Coordinates of C-alpha atoms and ligand atoms in Angstrom, one line a residue:
X1 CA 252.2 54.4 -49.1
X2 CA 253.1 56.0 -45.7
X3 CA 252.5 53.2 -43.1
X4 CA 248.8 53.3 -43.5
X5 CA 248.6 51.4 -46.6
X6 CA 250.6 48.6 -45.4
X7 CA 248.5 48.5 -42.3
X8 CA 245.3 48.5 -44.6
X9 CA 246.2 45.4 -46.3
X10 CA 247.6 43.4 -43.5
X11 CA 244.9 44.5 -40.8
X12 CA 243.8 41.2 -40.3
X13 CA 246.8 39.6 -39.9
X14 CA 248.0 42.2 -37.2
X15 CA 245.0 41.6 -35.3
X16 CA 245.5 38.0 -35.1
X17 CA 249.1 38.2 -34.3
X18 CA 248.3 40.4 -31.2
X19 CA 245.6 38.6 -30.4
X20 CA 247.6 35.1 -30.9
X21 CA 251.2 36.2 -29.7
X22 CA 250.7 37.1 -26.2
X23 CA 248.8 34.2 -25.5
X24 CA 251.3 31.6 -26.4
X25 CA 254.1 33.7 -24.7
X26 CA 252.3 33.2 -21.8
X27 CA 251.3 29.4 -22.3
X28 CA 255.0 28.2 -23.2
X29 CA 255.6 24.6 -24.2
X30 CA 252.2 23.4 -26.0
X31 CA 250.9 19.9 -25.3
X32 CA 250.4 18.5 -29.1
X33 CA 248.2 16.0 -29.8
X34 CA 248.8 14.4 -32.6
X35 CA 245.9 13.3 -34.9
X36 CA 243.6 15.2 -33.1
X37 CA 244.8 18.5 -34.3
X38 CA 243.7 21.4 -32.0
X39 CA 242.6 23.8 -35.3
X40 CA 241.7 27.0 -34.6
X41 CA 240.0 27.4 -38.0
X42 CA 241.4 29.1 -40.7
X43 CA 243.5 31.8 -39.1
X44 CA 243.1 35.2 -41.1
X45 CA 244.4 34.2 -44.8
X46 CA 245.3 38.2 -46.4
X47 CA 241.7 39.6 -47.2
X48 CA 242.7 39.8 -51.3
X49 CA 243.6 36.2 -51.9
X50 CA 240.8 33.4 -52.1
X51 CA 240.8 31.2 -49.0
X52 CA 240.8 27.4 -49.9
X53 CA 237.1 27.1 -48.7
X54 CA 236.3 29.7 -51.9
X55 CA 234.4 27.1 -54.1
X56 CA 236.3 25.4 -57.0
X57 CA 237.3 26.4 -59.9
X58 CA 238.6 24.5 -63.3
X59 CA 239.9 27.7 -64.3
X60 CA 242.5 28.7 -62.0
X61 CA 244.3 31.3 -63.8
X62 CA 242.6 31.5 -67.3
X63 CA 244.8 28.6 -68.6
X64 CA 244.2 25.0 -69.0
X65 CA 245.0 23.0 -65.8
X66 CA 244.8 20.2 -63.6
X67 CA 242.8 21.4 -60.5
X68 CA 243.2 19.5 -56.8
X69 CA 239.8 19.6 -54.3
X70 CA 240.1 23.4 -53.8
X71 CA 240.7 23.9 -57.5
X72 CA 244.0 25.3 -57.5
X73 CA 245.7 24.2 -60.5
X74 CA 249.5 22.7 -60.6
X75 CA 252.1 25.3 -62.2
X76 CA 254.9 25.1 -60.1
X77 CA 257.3 22.3 -59.4
X78 CA 260.4 22.6 -57.1
X79 CA 263.1 20.3 -57.6
X80 CA 265.6 19.3 -54.6
X81 CA 268.4 18.1 -56.4
X82 CA 270.2 17.1 -53.1
X83 CA 269.7 17.0 -49.3
X84 CA 272.7 18.1 -48.4
X85 CA 274.0 21.5 -47.8
X86 CA 277.4 23.6 -46.8
X87 CA 275.6 25.9 -44.5
X88 CA 273.6 24.7 -41.5
X89 CA 271.4 27.6 -40.7
X90 CA 269.7 27.1 -37.5
X91 CA 266.1 27.7 -38.5
X92 CA 266.4 24.9 -41.4
X93 CA 269.6 22.6 -40.7
X94 CA 270.5 23.3 -37.3
X95 CA 274.3 22.3 -36.7
X96 CA 273.6 20.4 -33.1
X97 CA 271.4 18.1 -35.2
X98 CA 272.7 17.9 -38.6
X99 CA 276.5 17.0 -37.6
X100 CA 279.3 15.6 -39.0
X101 CA 277.3 12.1 -38.4
X102 CA 274.0 13.0 -39.7
X103 CA 272.7 10.4 -42.5
X104 CA 272.0 12.5 -45.5
X105 CA 271.0 10.2 -48.4
X106 CA 273.2 7.8 -50.2
X107 CA 274.2 8.6 -54.0
X108 CA 272.3 5.6 -55.3
X109 CA 269.1 6.4 -52.9
X110 CA 269.2 10.3 -55.0
X111 CA 267.2 10.8 -58.3
X112 CA 269.6 11.0 -61.2
X113 CA 269.7 13.4 -63.5
X114 CA 267.6 11.3 -66.0
X115 CA 265.0 10.4 -63.8
X116 CA 264.7 14.0 -62.7
X117 CA 264.2 15.2 -66.3
X118 CA 261.9 13.2 -67.1
X119 CA 259.9 13.5 -64.0
X120 CA 260.0 17.2 -65.0
X121 CA 258.6 16.2 -68.4
X122 CA 255.8 15.1 -67.2
X123 CA 255.0 17.7 -64.5
X124 CA 255.7 19.8 -67.8
X125 CA 253.0 17.7 -70.0
X126 CA 250.4 18.2 -66.6
X127 CA 250.6 22.0 -66.2
X128 CA 253.7 22.9 -64.8
X129 CA 254.8 26.5 -66.2
X130 CA 257.9 27.2 -63.9
X131 CA 260.5 25.0 -62.5
X132 CA 263.0 25.6 -59.4
X133 CA 265.8 23.8 -58.8
X134 CA 266.7 23.6 -55.4
X135 CA 267.8 21.9 -51.7
X136 CA 269.7 21.4 -49.8
X137 CA 271.9 23.6 -51.6
X138 CA 271.8 22.8 -55.0
X139 CA 275.3 24.5 -56.1
X140 CA 276.9 21.1 -54.2
X141 CA 275.5 18.6 -56.6
X142 CA 278.4 17.7 -59.2
X143 CA 277.5 18.9 -62.9
X144 CA 274.3 20.5 -62.1
X145 CA 274.5 22.6 -65.8
X146 CA 274.0 19.6 -67.4
X147 CA 270.5 18.8 -65.6
X148 CA 270.0 22.4 -66.0
X149 CA 270.6 21.9 -69.8
X150 CA 268.2 19.3 -69.9
X151 CA 265.4 21.3 -68.3
X152 CA 265.9 24.4 -70.2
X153 CA 265.1 22.5 -73.4
X154 CA 261.6 21.5 -71.7
X155 CA 258.7 22.9 -73.8
X156 CA 255.0 23.1 -72.6
X157 CA 252.4 21.5 -74.7
X158 CA 251.9 24.6 -76.4
X159 CA 255.5 25.1 -77.3
X160 CA 256.1 27.3 -74.8
X161 CA 259.6 27.5 -72.5
X162 CA 259.3 26.7 -68.8
X163 CA 260.6 29.2 -66.4
X164 CA 263.5 28.3 -64.7
X165 CA 265.2 29.3 -61.7
X166 CA 267.2 27.9 -58.9
X167 CA 267.9 29.0 -55.6
X168 CA 271.2 28.8 -53.4
X169 CA 273.2 30.0 -50.9
X170 CA 275.3 32.0 -53.6
X171 CA 278.2 30.0 -51.9
X172 CA 279.4 28.4 -54.9
X173 CA 277.9 30.8 -57.4
X174 CA 280.7 32.7 -58.4
X175 CA 282.3 30.4 -60.9
X176 CA 279.2 28.3 -61.3
X177 CA 277.3 31.1 -62.8
X178 CA 278.3 31.2 -66.1
X179 CA 278.2 27.7 -67.0
X180 CA 274.3 27.5 -65.5
X181 CA 273.8 31.0 -67.5
X182 CA 275.0 29.3 -70.5
X183 CA 273.2 25.7 -70.1
X184 CA 270.2 27.8 -70.1
X185 CA 269.5 28.9 -66.5
X186 CA 267.4 32.5 -66.8
X187 CA 267.0 33.7 -63.3
X188 CA 268.2 33.3 -60.0
X189 CA 267.4 33.6 -56.3
X190 CA 270.4 34.1 -53.8
X191 CA 269.6 33.8 -50.0
X192 CA 271.3 36.2 -48.1
X193 CA 270.0 37.3 -43.9
X194 CA 272.4 40.5 -43.5
X195 CA 275.3 42.2 -45.2
X196 CA 276.8 41.8 -41.8
X197 CA 279.0 39.1 -40.9
X198 CA 278.5 39.5 -37.6
X199 CA 274.8 38.4 -37.7
X200 CA 275.5 36.4 -40.6
X201 CA 278.1 34.1 -39.5
X202 CA 275.4 32.7 -36.7
X203 CA 272.7 32.8 -39.1
X204 CA 274.5 30.7 -41.9
X205 CA 276.0 28.5 -38.8
X206 CA 279.7 27.9 -40.8
X207 CA 280.7 31.9 -40.5
X208 CA 280.0 32.2 -44.3
X209 CA 281.4 35.7 -45.4
X210 CA 278.9 38.1 -46.6
X211 CA 281.8 39.0 -49.4
X212 CA 281.3 35.5 -51.1
X213 CA 278.0 35.7 -51.5
X214 CA 278.2 39.4 -53.1
X215 CA 281.2 37.9 -55.5
X216 CA 278.4 35.4 -56.2
X217 CA 275.6 37.8 -56.8
X218 CA 278.3 40.0 -59.5
X219 CA 279.4 37.0 -61.1
X220 CA 275.3 35.5 -61.8
X221 CA 274.5 39.6 -63.2
X222 CA 277.8 39.5 -65.3
X223 CA 276.5 36.4 -66.7
X224 CA 273.2 37.5 -67.2
X225 CA 271.1 35.9 -64.6
X226 CA 267.9 38.4 -64.7
X227 CA 266.5 39.0 -62.5
X228 CA 268.6 38.8 -59.8
X229 CA 266.0 37.7 -56.5
X230 CA 267.3 38.0 -52.9
X231 CA 266.2 35.9 -50.2
X232 CA 266.2 37.1 -46.8
X233 CA 264.5 35.0 -43.4
X234 CA 264.0 37.4 -40.6
X235 CA 264.4 36.0 -36.9
X236 CA 263.7 37.8 -34.1
X237 CA 266.6 38.7 -32.3
X238 CA 268.7 37.7 -34.7
X239 CA 268.4 40.3 -38.0
X240 CA 265.6 42.8 -37.6
X241 CA 268.1 45.2 -37.7
X242 CA 269.4 44.0 -41.2
X243 CA 266.5 44.6 -42.5
X244 CA 266.7 48.4 -43.1
X245 CA 270.6 47.8 -44.6
X246 CA 269.8 44.9 -46.8
X247 CA 266.7 46.8 -48.2
X248 CA 269.2 49.8 -49.4
X249 CA 271.5 47.9 -50.8
X250 CA 269.1 45.9 -53.1
X251 CA 267.2 49.1 -53.8
X252 CA 270.5 50.5 -55.4
X253 CA 272.0 47.0 -56.9
X254 CA 268.7 46.7 -58.7
X255 CA 268.0 43.5 -56.7
X256 CA 264.6 42.3 -55.9
X257 CA 264.3 41.5 -52.1
X258 CA 261.9 39.2 -50.6
X259 CA 262.0 38.9 -46.8
X260 CA 260.7 35.7 -45.4
X261 CA 258.7 35.5 -42.2
X262 CA 260.6 32.6 -40.0
X263 CA 258.4 29.4 -40.4
X264 CA 257.7 26.2 -39.0
X265 CA 259.3 24.1 -41.3
X266 CA 260.5 20.7 -40.8
X267 CA 260.6 19.9 -37.1
X268 CA 264.1 20.4 -35.8
X269 CA 264.1 24.3 -35.5
X270 CA 262.6 24.8 -32.6
X271 CA 260.2 27.8 -34.0
X272 CA 258.1 29.7 -31.4
X273 CA 255.8 32.0 -32.9
X274 CA 257.8 34.7 -30.7
X275 CA 260.8 34.4 -32.8
X276 CA 258.8 35.0 -36.0
X277 CA 258.8 39.3 -37.3
X278 CA 255.8 39.6 -39.1
X279 CA 255.7 40.9 -42.6
X280 CA 254.0 43.8 -41.1
X281 CA 256.9 44.9 -39.0
X282 CA 259.3 44.4 -41.6
X283 CA 257.2 46.6 -44.3
X284 CA 256.7 49.3 -41.3
X285 CA 260.9 49.2 -40.9
X286 CA 261.1 49.8 -44.8
X287 CA 258.7 52.6 -45.4
X288 CA 259.7 54.6 -42.4
X289 CA 262.9 55.9 -44.2
X290 CA 262.1 54.7 -48.2
X291 CA 258.3 55.1 -48.9
X292 CA 256.4 52.1 -49.7
X293 CA 252.9 51.4 -52.1
X294 CA 251.2 47.9 -52.7
X295 CA 251.5 46.5 -56.2
X296 CA 249.6 43.5 -57.5
X297 CA 250.5 40.2 -57.9
X298 CA 252.5 39.4 -61.3
X299 CA 250.3 36.3 -61.7
X300 CA 247.9 34.1 -59.8
X301 CA 249.8 32.0 -57.4
X302 CA 253.0 34.8 -56.5
X303 CA 253.8 33.9 -52.8
X304 CA 255.4 37.3 -52.5
X305 CA 253.1 40.1 -51.6
X306 CA 254.9 42.9 -53.7
X307 CA 255.6 46.7 -52.6
X308 CA 256.7 49.3 -54.5
X309 CA 259.2 52.7 -53.4
X310 CA 256.7 55.2 -54.1
X311 CA 259.8 56.7 -55.9
X312 CA 259.8 54.5 -58.9
X313 CA 263.5 52.8 -57.6
X314 CA 262.1 49.0 -57.6
X315 CA 260.5 46.6 -55.4
X316 CA 260.5 44.8 -52.1
X317 CA 258.4 41.7 -51.5
X318 CA 257.6 40.2 -48.3
X319 CA 256.3 36.0 -47.8
X320 CA 254.3 36.3 -44.9
X321 CA 253.2 32.6 -44.7
X322 CA 252.8 33.0 -41.0
X323 CA 250.5 36.0 -40.7
X324 CA 249.2 35.9 -44.9
X325 CA 249.1 32.3 -45.6
X326 CA 248.3 31.9 -49.4
X327 CA 247.4 28.1 -49.5
X328 CA 244.3 29.5 -51.3
X329 CA 246.5 30.7 -54.2
X330 CA 249.4 27.4 -53.8
X331 CA 250.0 25.9 -57.0
X332 CA 253.3 24.6 -55.8
X333 CA 254.5 20.5 -55.9
X334 CA 258.1 19.3 -54.4
X335 CA 259.5 16.8 -55.6
X336 CA 262.6 15.7 -52.9
X337 CA 266.1 14.5 -53.8
X338 CA 265.2 11.2 -53.3
X339 CA 262.0 11.2 -55.8
X340 CA 259.2 11.8 -53.2
X341 CA 256.8 14.2 -54.4
X342 CA 255.1 16.6 -51.4
X343 CA 251.9 18.7 -52.1
X344 CA 253.1 21.4 -49.4
X345 CA 256.3 22.8 -47.9
X346 CA 255.0 21.9 -44.1
X347 CA 253.9 18.0 -45.4
X348 CA 254.0 14.9 -42.9
X349 CA 254.0 12.5 -45.8
X350 CA 255.0 12.1 -49.9
X351 CA 254.6 9.7 -52.4
X352 CA 257.1 7.9 -53.8
X353 CA 257.7 8.2 -57.2
X354 CA 261.5 6.8 -57.4
X355 CA 260.0 3.2 -57.1
X356 CA 258.1 3.5 -59.7
X357 CA 260.3 4.2 -62.3
X358 CA 263.2 2.4 -61.6
X359 CA 260.5 -0.8 -61.3
X360 CA 260.2 0.2 -65.0
X361 CA 256.2 2.1 -65.7
X362 CA 256.1 3.8 -68.6
X363 CA 255.7 8.0 -69.1
X364 CA 252.1 7.0 -68.8
X365 CA 251.7 5.2 -65.7
X366 CA 253.7 8.0 -64.0
X367 CA 251.7 10.5 -65.3
X368 CA 248.6 9.0 -63.5
X369 CA 250.3 8.5 -60.5
X370 CA 250.9 12.6 -60.0
X371 CA 247.8 13.0 -61.3
X372 CA 246.3 10.6 -58.3
X373 CA 248.1 12.9 -55.8
X374 CA 247.5 16.1 -57.3
X375 CA 243.9 16.0 -57.8
X376 CA 243.0 15.1 -54.4
X377 CA 245.4 17.5 -52.8
X378 CA 243.5 19.3 -50.1
X379 CA 246.6 21.0 -48.0
X380 CA 246.0 23.8 -46.4
X381 CA 248.3 24.1 -43.8
X382 CA 249.3 27.9 -43.4
X383 CA 245.3 28.8 -43.0
X384 CA 245.5 25.8 -40.2
X385 CA 248.9 26.5 -38.2
X386 CA 248.0 26.7 -34.9
X387 CA 249.4 25.6 -31.5
X388 CA 249.1 21.7 -32.4
X389 CA 250.3 22.0 -36.0
X390 CA 253.8 23.6 -35.3
X391 CA 254.9 20.1 -33.5
X392 CA 253.8 17.5 -36.2
X393 CA 256.6 15.6 -37.6
X394 CA 257.0 17.3 -40.6
X395 CA 259.5 16.6 -43.4
X396 CA 262.8 18.8 -43.2
X397 CA 262.5 21.4 -45.9
X398 CA 266.1 20.8 -47.0
X399 CA 264.8 17.6 -47.9
X400 CA 262.1 18.0 -49.7
X401 CA 263.2 20.8 -51.4
X402 CA 262.7 24.6 -50.2
Ligands
SAM501 N1 270.2 26.3 -49.9 C1 269.5 26.8 -51.0 C2 269.3 28.3 -50.1 O1 269.5 29.0 -49.1 O2 268.7 29.4 -50.8 C3 267.9 27.0 -51.0 C4 267.1 26.0 -49.9 S1 266.7 26.8 -49.0 C5 266.0 25.1 -47.6 C6 265.5 27.5 -49.4 C7 265.3 28.7 -49.0 O3 264.5 28.3 -47.5 C8 266.4 29.7 -48.8 O4 266.1 31.2 -48.9 C9 266.1 29.7 -46.9 O5 266.3 30.8 -46.4 C10 264.4 29.4 -46.8 N2 264.4 28.7 -45.3 C11 264.7 27.7 -44.8 N3 264.2 27.5 -43.5 C12 263.5 28.2 -43.4 C13 262.3 28.9 -42.3 N4 262.5 27.9 -41.0 N5 261.6 30.0 -42.1 C14 261.8 30.7 -43.9 N6 262.7 30.3 -44.7 C15 263.4 29.1 -44.2

């Protein structure tokens, strides 16, 4: 594309970033008035993405669905199977807060496979077409292939299979890729923030070696999981130098790499706007040595902005929740490990589905509860993100399902 094309697609975002970042840096810690948020209004949604302030439509993506207040259909359910993780990434679960004494959920508070499958079936009946297993680290949940087998058997009301995938840190993928694929997992996303152990060690918080994640990716490929995507969070001062080596490696390996802007998820990671490396900068770095051109979304609601290498050798994506909010197209709900339903990654509260399911409610009653939550949904956190919102007591990402 030459840098011009990248700059064209993100001009609003970069204008905002240039305007706000220096101000934020100057004003330092921001006083937060929870309940009277100091929103500065819709910031700068991607120019090609609709905003939630567009009028609602029942026909979100040409398929029957259940619209929320802004006409967004429920399509995507992320299921957290555990709040535990064997990594301590400082941007997600910092070791100094989530140490040995931290009280993760007791086993009996975590949804059983039967409960997860039953709720997932109800969501599919309400229009969900994609299920993503996540956590915490989903591969630390014992017997996970059993759950994958149950979910792979689900069918949409029209008889189609669901798109079933999983996001993992890859640490336990080598032994599990085969059993997961055999159980019906179709594709996978592996998180990897650098190919350099000196960078990756501090970013995973436990000095986990890059080579073991690469072995997991090899095992996923051997098991036939496809496509394999790689998620990389980019954090200022930590791994910008890893962007280009990762992009080169992923292109050679035929992997779909997606760079994620560092987000203000949860309330423990000490997020500062200054630590965000904007998508535009990431794309510029890659484009300078491997020219890119923007390509359209695969479907409405896809979070990654996609860019193809001009030489036809693959694609790379950016998930730019901070500089290019995509709330207007957000079709995602999240089911936490303890059975709470969240309708935004930046939520401060969810709706308990575990208590009613354990109290013996029928499928119809549970479906009504889900419907009641989704149809009044009005979340658009990333469009409202401001000085006041980043310190809200948001639920941690590992708890509600990343
Ligand atoms: N443990 C699994 C993994 O590492 O992929 C799944 C859960 S993790 C919370 C899901 C994804 O969220 C990972 O790709 C992780 O890098 C990303 N993530 C976590 N905290 C983030 C943050 N503050 N900003 C952006 N992405 C984040």
